[in-house]
Amino acid sequence: MQAKQAATISLLSLTMSMLIGCSDYELLKVPATTSNGSENSVLIQDPPGTTTSNNNQASPWGSLEPGQMPEEYFAVAWTEAGETESYSAPRYDIIDITGQVVSSFTAPVHPSPGSHSGWIEHHSIQAAGEGRFLVVSSSQGADFYGPTTHVWLADGHTGEQETLMSWTAYSNHVFLTEAGAILELPEWFRLTGILADPHDEDRLFLLTSSSNLYAQPLLGSLYSVNVRDPDAEVLSWDAPEMVGTELIPDWGNAPWEPWMARVFASEEQTVVALGLLLPGEDGAIRNLVTGFSVESGPMDWSIDLSDHSLTTDVAIAPPRQGEAAAVVLHQSSASCPEPNFIHRQGEQGYSFSGSDTVFCSKLGPVLDDQAETFIYYGYSDPELVESQQQAFISHRGVDVWSYSHFRDGLQERPFEILGMARLQLN
């Protein structure tokens, strides 16, 4: 393991308390605007206000006061903003609620001999246990060896990081770095998602798709791999075990590969949420989010998003204590959407708009169990010549906090966010 900047989350509370009082980030009280949207089968209402959640519990985000912010930390993959056509290697930092960088990490580089890495590309970032986050990134050597993809874990408590697995382009061999073993995937299978097991810190889920050169990729298998013990059992589930036979088309043995895969700890279960595009009987495409429990198989809930959009940018909170799963999505399927959103929980929903100062918005992490509080971010330049972004915390249809820069030491740095995850604190 490599030692990085020693900044522990146990000390971060002191840092945050020192910074909150002097923060120049402004509290926003922006009235929500309701978009008419297209006609759909779900009851869409106005945003319900900010003081309580759907379960009538008071929310700390509903009545913010300067100096009394909720304690939150985020793992962020980002670059310092500049011209959109220029390359800048991604940074990996933990920031506090004010946008202050409190700990930094470095992506692994390509192992080709005698060569410095030509570039590093970010793929995904997610929480992975208390104070930790998991990253998938790849690097290309300057000598033009094929890129190597790395899965690595960063620990905000210790400031350390370790590479857990890696593979090279066009290979079905996955090297388990810590275990000193090789996992061989079936022919024509490729990795499409790496998910941290919320109940076992030594295991990762590997989601695959199956394809050949002449067909659209299909949902493959899900593997559970112990990344530290080479003798541990490798668990697997195929497509019918994940989605059930009713979602498998007549012409194949699996649906198309998922556009989304997220994992959650839902009470005692480990839940994998899959976003699926399915061919309908009338030729139209259905957009469905469905749940799979690794303990018991396909779950009895799903969210049909077909009437809203075919967007693949979704923030989701799984079902808890008998409540329905909740999602936030853009109202538009455009590749560069405006920050106009729909919140869905069961058959109820409401639409609202975010800031009119950002373009090509993207959804960040959810901050509560009902997906009523979440982060979104977008570009400040409508022509996209400059890559600078702004980020907002939205609560029940109202923007309550904003970021225009991150603080690195005493310097303010404009940012372009590549990915963001909410860290678990306990």
Short mmCIF file of C-alpha atoms in Angstrom, two decimals:
data_model
loop_
_atom_site.label_atom_id
_atom_site.label_comp_id
_atom_site.label_asym_id
_atom_site.label_seq_id
_atom_site.Cartn_x
_atom_site.Cartn_y
_atom_site.Cartn_z
CA MET A 1 0.00 0.00 0.00
CA GLN A 2 1.13 3.52 -0.72
CA ALA A 3 1.04 6.16 1.97
CA LYS A 4 -0.58 9.38 0.85
CA GLN A 5 -1.22 12.71 2.44
CA ALA A 6 -2.01 11.96 6.06
CA ALA A 7 -5.40 13.48 6.69
CA THR A 8 -7.78 11.36 8.68
CA ILE A 9 -11.53 11.68 8.73
CA SER A 10 -11.39 11.62 12.54
CA LEU A 11 -9.66 15.00 12.32
CA LEU A 12 -11.84 16.41 9.59
CA SER A 13 -14.59 17.58 11.92
CA LEU A 14 -12.16 20.09 13.44
CA THR A 15 -11.16 21.29 9.98
CA MET A 16 -14.77 21.74 8.95
CA SER A 17 -15.77 23.59 12.10
CA MET A 18 -12.91 26.05 11.52
CA LEU A 19 -13.96 26.64 7.92
CA ILE A 20 -17.75 26.82 8.12
CA GLY A 21 -17.86 30.18 9.84
CA CYS A 22 -15.65 31.90 7.26
CA SER A 23 -17.03 30.20 4.16
CA ASP A 24 -17.92 32.54 1.33
CA TYR A 25 -20.16 29.98 -0.33
CA GLU A 26 -23.63 31.41 -0.21
CA LEU A 27 -26.80 29.86 1.11
CA LEU A 28 -29.38 29.91 -1.63
CA LYS A 29 -33.12 30.30 -1.21
CA VAL A 30 -34.18 29.81 -4.81
CA PRO A 31 -37.92 29.29 -5.39
CA ALA A 32 -38.51 26.04 -7.22
CA THR A 33 -40.16 26.25 -10.61
CA THR A 34 -42.34 23.46 -11.88
CA SER A 35 -41.89 22.27 -15.43
CA ASN A 36 -44.99 21.18 -17.28
CA GLY A 37 -43.27 18.21 -18.91
CA SER A 38 -44.94 15.60 -21.04
CA GLU A 39 -48.10 13.80 -20.10
CA ASN A 40 -47.42 10.57 -18.22
CA SER A 41 -49.07 7.94 -16.09
CA VAL A 42 -47.59 9.13 -12.80
CA LEU A 43 -49.08 11.87 -10.65
CA ILE A 44 -46.63 14.76 -10.95
CA GLN A 45 -47.12 17.50 -8.40
CA ASP A 46 -45.37 20.68 -7.30
CA PRO A 47 -42.30 20.32 -5.07
CA PRO A 48 -43.55 19.72 -1.53
CA GLY A 49 -41.45 22.33 0.29
CA THR A 50 -38.27 21.97 2.27
CA THR A 51 -38.84 21.45 5.98
CA THR A 52 -39.86 17.79 6.19
CA SER A 53 -39.37 14.62 4.21
CA ASN A 54 -42.11 12.39 2.83
CA ASN A 55 -42.12 10.40 6.07
CA ASN A 56 -42.71 13.69 7.98
CA GLN A 57 -39.29 13.62 9.64
CA ALA A 58 -37.47 16.93 9.94
CA SER A 59 -34.57 17.27 7.53
CA PRO A 60 -31.35 19.15 8.36
CA TRP A 61 -31.33 20.40 4.77
CA GLY A 62 -34.75 22.04 5.14
CA SER A 63 -33.69 24.86 7.47
CA LEU A 64 -30.01 25.63 6.94
CA GLU A 65 -28.25 28.35 8.89
CA PRO A 66 -24.65 29.52 8.36
CA GLY A 67 -22.32 27.64 10.68
CA GLN A 68 -24.78 24.77 11.21
CA MET A 69 -24.23 22.63 8.13
CA PRO A 70 -24.77 18.86 8.23
CA GLU A 71 -21.53 16.89 8.46
CA GLU A 72 -20.79 15.50 5.01
CA TYR A 73 -17.69 14.48 3.08
CA PHE A 74 -17.40 13.62 -0.58
CA ALA A 75 -14.89 11.76 -2.71
CA VAL A 76 -14.48 13.69 -5.95
CA ALA A 77 -12.76 12.92 -9.22
CA TRP A 78 -12.12 16.28 -10.86
CA THR A 79 -9.79 18.42 -12.90
CA GLU A 80 -8.99 22.08 -12.61
CA ALA A 81 -11.20 23.80 -15.15
CA GLY A 82 -9.70 25.18 -18.34
CA GLU A 83 -10.31 24.90 -22.05
CA THR A 84 -12.52 21.92 -22.84
CA GLU A 85 -10.18 20.61 -25.55
CA SER A 86 -7.12 20.48 -23.27
CA TYR A 87 -6.11 17.39 -21.26
CA SER A 88 -5.58 17.44 -17.53
CA ALA A 89 -5.03 14.35 -15.40
CA PRO A 90 -7.88 13.75 -12.93
CA ARG A 91 -7.43 14.53 -9.27
CA TYR A 92 -8.91 12.35 -6.53
CA ASP A 93 -9.70 14.25 -3.35
CA ILE A 94 -11.90 14.13 -0.29
CA ILE A 95 -13.69 17.45 0.25
CA ASP A 96 -15.83 18.63 3.12
CA ILE A 97 -19.21 20.32 2.90
CA THR A 98 -17.61 23.72 2.21
CA GLY A 99 -15.61 22.44 -0.77
CA GLN A 100 -12.29 22.36 1.12
CA VAL A 101 -9.86 19.63 0.00
CA VAL A 102 -8.88 17.67 3.11
CA SER A 103 -7.11 14.62 1.65
CA SER A 104 -5.66 13.73 -1.77
CA PHE A 105 -4.87 10.52 -3.64
CA THR A 106 -3.21 9.61 -6.95
CA ALA A 107 -4.46 7.20 -9.61
CA PRO A 108 -2.17 4.25 -10.49
CA VAL A 109 -0.20 4.66 -13.70
CA HIS A 110 0.54 2.34 -16.61
CA PRO A 111 3.21 -0.26 -15.71
CA SER A 112 5.03 -0.30 -19.07
CA PRO A 113 8.83 -0.34 -18.51
CA GLY A 114 10.78 2.86 -18.97
CA SER A 115 7.67 4.89 -19.76
CA HIS A 116 5.76 7.55 -17.96
CA SER A 117 1.99 7.42 -18.21
CA GLY A 118 0.73 9.27 -21.26
CA TRP A 119 -2.72 9.88 -19.80
CA ILE A 120 -5.12 8.76 -17.07
CA GLU A 121 -8.84 8.34 -17.70
CA HIS A 122 -11.49 8.27 -14.97
CA HIS A 123 -14.30 5.70 -15.19
CA SER A 124 -16.17 5.52 -11.88
CA ILE A 125 -16.05 6.42 -8.19
CA GLN A 126 -18.18 5.09 -5.31
CA ALA A 127 -18.25 4.81 -1.53
CA ALA A 128 -16.75 1.57 -0.20
CA GLY A 129 -17.21 1.37 3.56
CA GLU A 130 -16.64 3.89 6.31
CA GLY A 131 -14.45 6.73 5.09
CA ARG A 132 -13.31 4.84 1.98
CA PHE A 133 -13.97 5.06 -1.74
CA LEU A 134 -13.38 2.81 -4.74
CA VAL A 135 -12.17 4.08 -8.11
CA VAL A 136 -11.94 2.53 -11.56
CA SER A 137 -9.45 4.37 -13.77
CA SER A 138 -7.21 3.49 -16.69
CA SER A 139 -3.84 4.71 -17.88
CA GLN A 140 -2.12 4.63 -21.25
CA GLY A 141 1.66 4.51 -21.47
CA ALA A 142 3.50 7.06 -23.56
CA ASP A 143 5.03 4.14 -25.47
CA PHE A 144 1.50 3.28 -26.73
CA TYR A 145 1.16 -0.03 -24.94
CA GLY A 146 -2.54 -0.87 -24.59
CA PRO A 147 -4.26 0.85 -21.65
CA THR A 148 -4.41 -0.84 -18.27
CA THR A 149 -7.51 -0.49 -16.10
CA HIS A 150 -7.01 -0.31 -12.34
CA VAL A 151 -9.49 -0.80 -9.51
CA TRP A 152 -8.13 0.91 -6.42
CA LEU A 153 -9.27 1.70 -2.90
CA ALA A 154 -8.54 4.90 -0.96
CA ASP A 155 -8.94 5.20 2.81
CA GLY A 156 -9.76 8.61 4.24
CA HIS A 157 -8.93 7.47 7.79
CA THR A 158 -5.35 6.41 7.09
CA GLY A 159 -4.55 8.37 3.93
CA GLU A 160 -3.47 5.11 2.28
CA GLN A 161 -4.51 3.51 -1.00
CA GLU A 162 -4.10 0.11 -2.64
CA THR A 163 -4.71 -1.39 -6.07
CA LEU A 164 -7.10 -4.35 -5.82
CA MET A 165 -7.29 -5.54 -9.42
CA SER A 166 -6.24 -4.65 -12.94
CA TRP A 167 -6.61 -5.83 -16.53
CA THR A 168 -5.34 -4.84 -19.94
CA ALA A 169 -7.35 -3.96 -23.02
CA TYR A 170 -8.93 -6.83 -24.96
CA SER A 171 -8.08 -9.36 -22.24
CA ASN A 172 -10.47 -11.57 -20.29
CA HIS A 173 -7.89 -12.11 -17.53
CA VAL A 174 -8.37 -10.00 -14.39
CA PHE A 175 -5.34 -9.83 -12.10
CA LEU A 176 -6.30 -9.74 -8.39
CA THR A 177 -3.36 -7.70 -7.13
CA GLU A 178 -3.71 -8.23 -3.38
CA ALA A 179 -4.72 -11.90 -3.68
CA GLY A 180 -1.98 -12.70 -6.20
CA ALA A 181 -4.47 -14.57 -8.39
CA ILE A 182 -6.00 -14.33 -11.86
CA LEU A 183 -9.72 -14.47 -12.61
CA GLU A 184 -10.51 -15.68 -16.13
CA LEU A 185 -13.80 -14.48 -17.60
CA PRO A 186 -15.69 -16.53 -20.21
CA GLU A 187 -14.93 -15.87 -23.86
CA TRP A 188 -16.77 -12.83 -25.31
CA PHE A 189 -17.43 -11.51 -21.81
CA ARG A 190 -16.15 -8.11 -20.73
CA LEU A 191 -16.35 -6.14 -17.51
CA THR A 192 -18.93 -3.37 -17.51
CA GLY A 193 -19.18 -2.53 -13.81
CA ILE A 194 -17.24 -2.88 -10.54
CA LEU A 195 -19.30 -2.55 -7.35
CA ALA A 196 -18.17 -2.50 -3.73
CA ASP A 197 -19.93 -5.06 -1.52
CA PRO A 198 -21.56 -3.01 1.27
CA HIS A 199 -21.57 -5.98 3.66
CA ASP A 200 -18.11 -7.46 3.02
CA GLU A 201 -15.16 -5.10 2.60
CA ASP A 202 -13.01 -7.88 1.09
CA ARG A 203 -15.39 -8.57 -1.80
CA LEU A 204 -16.20 -6.76 -5.01
CA PHE A 205 -18.99 -7.43 -7.48
CA LEU A 206 -17.94 -7.71 -11.13
CA LEU A 207 -20.74 -7.17 -13.64
CA THR A 208 -20.11 -8.44 -17.16
CA SER A 209 -21.74 -8.19 -20.55
CA SER A 210 -21.57 -10.77 -23.30
CA SER A 211 -21.23 -9.87 -26.94
CA ASN A 212 -19.60 -10.68 -30.21
CA LEU A 213 -18.66 -8.42 -33.09
CA TYR A 214 -22.10 -8.64 -34.72
CA ALA A 215 -24.62 -8.16 -31.92
CA GLN A 216 -25.56 -5.62 -29.28
CA PRO A 217 -24.03 -6.54 -25.89
CA LEU A 218 -26.30 -8.43 -23.49
CA LEU A 219 -26.39 -8.66 -19.71
CA GLY A 220 -23.79 -11.27 -18.76
CA SER A 221 -23.09 -12.58 -15.27
CA LEU A 222 -22.47 -11.00 -11.89
CA TYR A 223 -19.49 -12.30 -9.91
CA SER A 224 -18.63 -11.81 -6.25
CA VAL A 225 -14.86 -12.03 -5.79
CA ASN A 226 -12.76 -11.89 -2.62
CA VAL A 227 -9.92 -9.59 -3.65
CA ARG A 228 -7.61 -10.66 -0.79
CA ASP A 229 -8.07 -14.42 -0.45
CA PRO A 230 -7.15 -16.46 -3.56
CA ASP A 231 -8.82 -19.55 -2.08
CA ALA A 232 -12.18 -17.91 -1.36
CA GLU A 233 -15.19 -19.05 -3.37
CA VAL A 234 -16.16 -17.00 -6.43
CA LEU A 235 -19.94 -16.55 -6.42
CA SER A 236 -21.89 -15.90 -9.62
CA TRP A 237 -25.40 -15.16 -10.90
CA ASP A 238 -26.52 -15.29 -14.52
CA ALA A 239 -29.11 -13.05 -16.18
CA PRO A 240 -32.30 -15.04 -15.31
CA GLU A 241 -31.22 -15.14 -11.66
CA MET A 242 -30.82 -11.34 -11.63
CA VAL A 243 -33.83 -10.08 -13.59
CA GLY A 244 -36.23 -13.03 -13.82
CA THR A 245 -37.42 -14.73 -16.98
CA GLU A 246 -40.22 -12.21 -17.63
CA LEU A 247 -37.69 -9.50 -18.57
CA ILE A 248 -35.74 -11.70 -20.98
CA PRO A 249 -36.75 -11.17 -24.64
CA ASP A 250 -37.99 -14.09 -26.71
CA TRP A 251 -35.05 -13.69 -29.09
CA GLY A 252 -32.30 -14.08 -26.49
CA ASN A 253 -31.19 -15.46 -23.17
CA ALA A 254 -30.67 -12.05 -21.53
CA PRO A 255 -31.75 -8.41 -21.87
CA TRP A 256 -29.42 -5.80 -23.33
CA GLU A 257 -26.53 -4.82 -21.09
CA PRO A 258 -27.61 -2.45 -18.28
CA TRP A 259 -27.12 1.29 -18.63
CA MET A 260 -26.82 1.51 -14.85
CA ALA A 261 -25.67 -0.75 -12.01
CA ARG A 262 -25.63 0.44 -8.38
CA VAL A 263 -25.27 -1.52 -5.16
CA PHE A 264 -26.89 -0.71 -1.80
CA ALA A 265 -27.15 -2.10 1.70
CA SER A 266 -30.92 -2.24 2.18
CA GLU A 267 -31.55 -3.40 5.74
CA GLU A 268 -30.00 -6.91 5.85
CA GLN A 269 -29.88 -7.39 2.10
CA THR A 270 -27.36 -6.47 -0.57
CA VAL A 271 -29.34 -4.93 -3.43
CA VAL A 272 -28.08 -4.37 -6.96
CA ALA A 273 -30.21 -1.90 -8.93
CA LEU A 274 -30.06 -2.36 -12.70
CA GLY A 275 -31.20 0.09 -15.36
CA LEU A 276 -32.54 -1.77 -18.39
CA LEU A 277 -33.74 -0.75 -21.83
CA LEU A 278 -36.24 -3.37 -22.99
CA PRO A 279 -38.07 -3.79 -26.31
CA GLY A 280 -41.83 -3.43 -25.84
CA GLU A 281 -44.57 -5.31 -27.66
CA ASP A 282 -45.37 -2.28 -29.83
CA GLY A 283 -41.74 -1.71 -30.77
CA ALA A 284 -41.26 1.10 -28.25
CA ILE A 285 -38.37 0.94 -25.80
CA ARG A 286 -39.12 0.55 -22.09
CA ASN A 287 -36.80 2.17 -19.56
CA LEU A 288 -36.92 0.16 -16.34
CA VAL A 289 -35.03 0.23 -13.04
CA THR A 290 -35.29 -3.09 -11.24
CA GLY A 291 -33.79 -4.55 -8.08
CA PHE A 292 -31.90 -7.78 -7.46
CA SER A 293 -31.02 -9.16 -4.02
CA VAL A 294 -27.90 -11.31 -3.95
CA GLU A 295 -29.49 -13.22 -1.06
CA SER A 296 -32.94 -13.90 -2.54
CA GLY A 297 -32.95 -13.05 -6.26
CA PRO A 298 -35.15 -10.59 -8.24
CA MET A 299 -37.03 -8.20 -5.96
CA ASP A 300 -40.72 -7.33 -6.17
CA TRP A 301 -40.18 -3.67 -7.07
CA SER A 302 -39.32 -1.84 -10.24
CA ILE A 303 -39.63 1.72 -11.54
CA ASP A 304 -40.80 2.27 -15.11
CA LEU A 305 -39.28 5.50 -16.42
CA SER A 306 -40.51 5.09 -20.00
CA ASP A 307 -43.10 7.88 -19.75
CA HIS A 308 -40.47 10.37 -18.60
CA SER A 309 -37.37 9.84 -20.69
CA LEU A 310 -34.76 7.34 -21.80
CA THR A 311 -32.12 9.14 -19.77
CA THR A 312 -29.28 7.10 -18.34
CA ASP A 313 -28.35 9.65 -15.67
CA VAL A 314 -30.30 8.68 -12.55
CA ALA A 315 -29.86 9.16 -8.80
CA ILE A 316 -31.51 6.39 -6.81
CA ALA A 317 -32.36 5.49 -3.20
CA PRO A 318 -33.40 1.85 -2.63
CA PRO A 319 -36.57 0.78 -0.79
CA ARG A 320 -36.36 0.99 3.00
CA GLN A 321 -38.80 -0.18 5.69
CA GLY A 322 -41.59 -0.90 3.26
CA GLU A 323 -41.21 2.33 1.28
CA ALA A 324 -40.85 2.31 -2.49
CA ALA A 325 -37.54 2.99 -4.18
CA ALA A 326 -36.99 6.64 -5.11
CA VAL A 327 -35.25 8.12 -8.13
CA VAL A 328 -34.33 11.53 -9.49
CA LEU A 329 -33.82 11.93 -13.24
CA HIS A 330 -33.65 14.62 -15.88
CA GLN A 331 -36.88 15.40 -17.70
CA SER A 332 -35.00 15.42 -21.01
CA SER A 333 -33.24 12.55 -22.76
CA ALA A 334 -30.88 15.01 -24.46
CA SER A 335 -27.17 14.38 -24.15
CA CYS A 336 -26.77 17.91 -22.77
CA PRO A 337 -29.84 18.40 -20.55
CA GLU A 338 -30.89 21.48 -18.64
CA PRO A 339 -31.29 20.99 -14.85
CA ASN A 340 -35.00 20.15 -14.98
CA PHE A 341 -35.75 17.13 -12.82
CA ILE A 342 -38.41 14.62 -11.86
CA HIS A 343 -38.53 12.93 -8.45
CA ARG A 344 -40.32 9.56 -8.38
CA GLN A 345 -41.16 7.39 -5.40
CA GLY A 346 -43.63 4.64 -6.14
CA GLU A 347 -46.51 6.09 -8.15
CA GLN A 348 -46.01 9.62 -6.81
CA GLY A 349 -43.74 12.26 -8.27
CA TYR A 350 -43.02 15.94 -8.65
CA SER A 351 -41.09 17.99 -11.17
CA PHE A 352 -38.86 20.98 -10.54
CA SER A 353 -36.07 23.03 -12.05
CA GLY A 354 -32.60 23.78 -10.77
CA SER A 355 -30.35 26.72 -11.47
CA ASP A 356 -30.70 28.48 -14.82
CA THR A 357 -26.98 29.32 -14.79
CA VAL A 358 -25.69 25.84 -15.68
CA PHE A 359 -25.83 23.72 -18.82
CA CYS A 360 -25.34 20.02 -19.54
CA SER A 361 -26.20 19.13 -15.96
CA LYS A 362 -25.33 15.81 -14.35
CA LEU A 363 -26.58 14.12 -11.20
CA GLY A 364 -24.29 13.52 -8.25
CA PRO A 365 -24.81 11.54 -5.03
CA VAL A 366 -28.04 11.26 -3.06
CA LEU A 367 -27.86 12.65 0.49
CA ASP A 368 -30.93 11.06 2.13
CA ASP A 369 -33.00 7.87 2.09
CA GLN A 370 -35.77 9.28 -0.14
CA ALA A 371 -33.53 10.86 -2.83
CA GLU A 372 -35.07 14.22 -1.88
CA THR A 373 -31.64 15.76 -1.30
CA PHE A 374 -28.95 15.35 -3.93
CA ILE A 375 -26.09 17.09 -5.70
CA TYR A 376 -26.15 18.14 -9.31
CA TYR A 377 -23.58 20.06 -11.33
CA GLY A 378 -23.20 21.57 -14.78
CA TYR A 379 -21.11 23.83 -16.98
CA SER A 380 -21.11 27.61 -16.62
CA ASP A 381 -20.26 28.31 -20.27
CA PRO A 382 -23.20 27.61 -22.63
CA GLU A 383 -20.77 27.35 -25.57
CA LEU A 384 -18.70 24.76 -23.64
CA VAL A 385 -15.44 26.47 -24.61
CA GLU A 386 -14.44 26.59 -20.94
CA SER A 387 -14.90 23.53 -18.74
CA GLN A 388 -15.68 25.36 -15.47
CA GLN A 389 -18.69 24.01 -13.60
CA GLN A 390 -20.95 24.93 -10.72
CA ALA A 391 -22.43 22.44 -8.26
CA PHE A 392 -25.60 22.66 -6.17
CA ILE A 393 -27.23 20.78 -3.32
CA SER A 394 -30.95 20.46 -4.09
CA HIS A 395 -33.44 19.66 -1.32
CA ARG A 396 -37.09 18.97 -2.16
CA GLY A 397 -36.97 21.12 -5.28
CA VAL A 398 -34.95 24.00 -3.79
CA ASP A 399 -31.23 24.72 -4.25
CA VAL A 400 -29.90 25.27 -0.72
CA TRP A 401 -26.11 25.30 -1.19
CA SER A 402 -23.75 26.02 -4.08
CA TYR A 403 -20.12 25.64 -5.10
CA SER A 404 -18.21 27.58 -7.74
CA HIS A 405 -14.69 26.62 -6.62
CA PHE A 406 -12.95 24.01 -4.50
CA ARG A 407 -10.41 25.17 -1.95
CA ASP A 408 -6.98 23.51 -2.11
CA GLY A 409 -5.08 24.85 0.86
CA LEU A 410 -5.68 28.59 0.67
CA GLN A 411 -6.20 28.60 -3.09
CA GLU A 412 -9.56 28.57 -4.82
CA ARG A 413 -9.62 26.35 -7.90
CA PRO A 414 -12.35 26.22 -10.57
CA PHE A 415 -13.46 22.66 -11.15
CA GLU A 416 -14.78 20.20 -13.69
CA ILE A 417 -16.28 17.21 -11.86
CA LEU A 418 -15.76 13.77 -13.43
CA GLY A 419 -17.47 11.79 -10.67
CA MET A 420 -18.57 12.18 -7.08
CA ALA A 421 -19.52 9.91 -4.16
CA ARG A 422 -20.86 10.59 -0.68
CA LEU A 423 -18.58 9.06 1.95
CA GLN A 424 -20.01 6.89 4.72
CA LEU A 425 -19.12 8.27 8.15
CA ASN A 426 -20.42 5.46 10.37
#
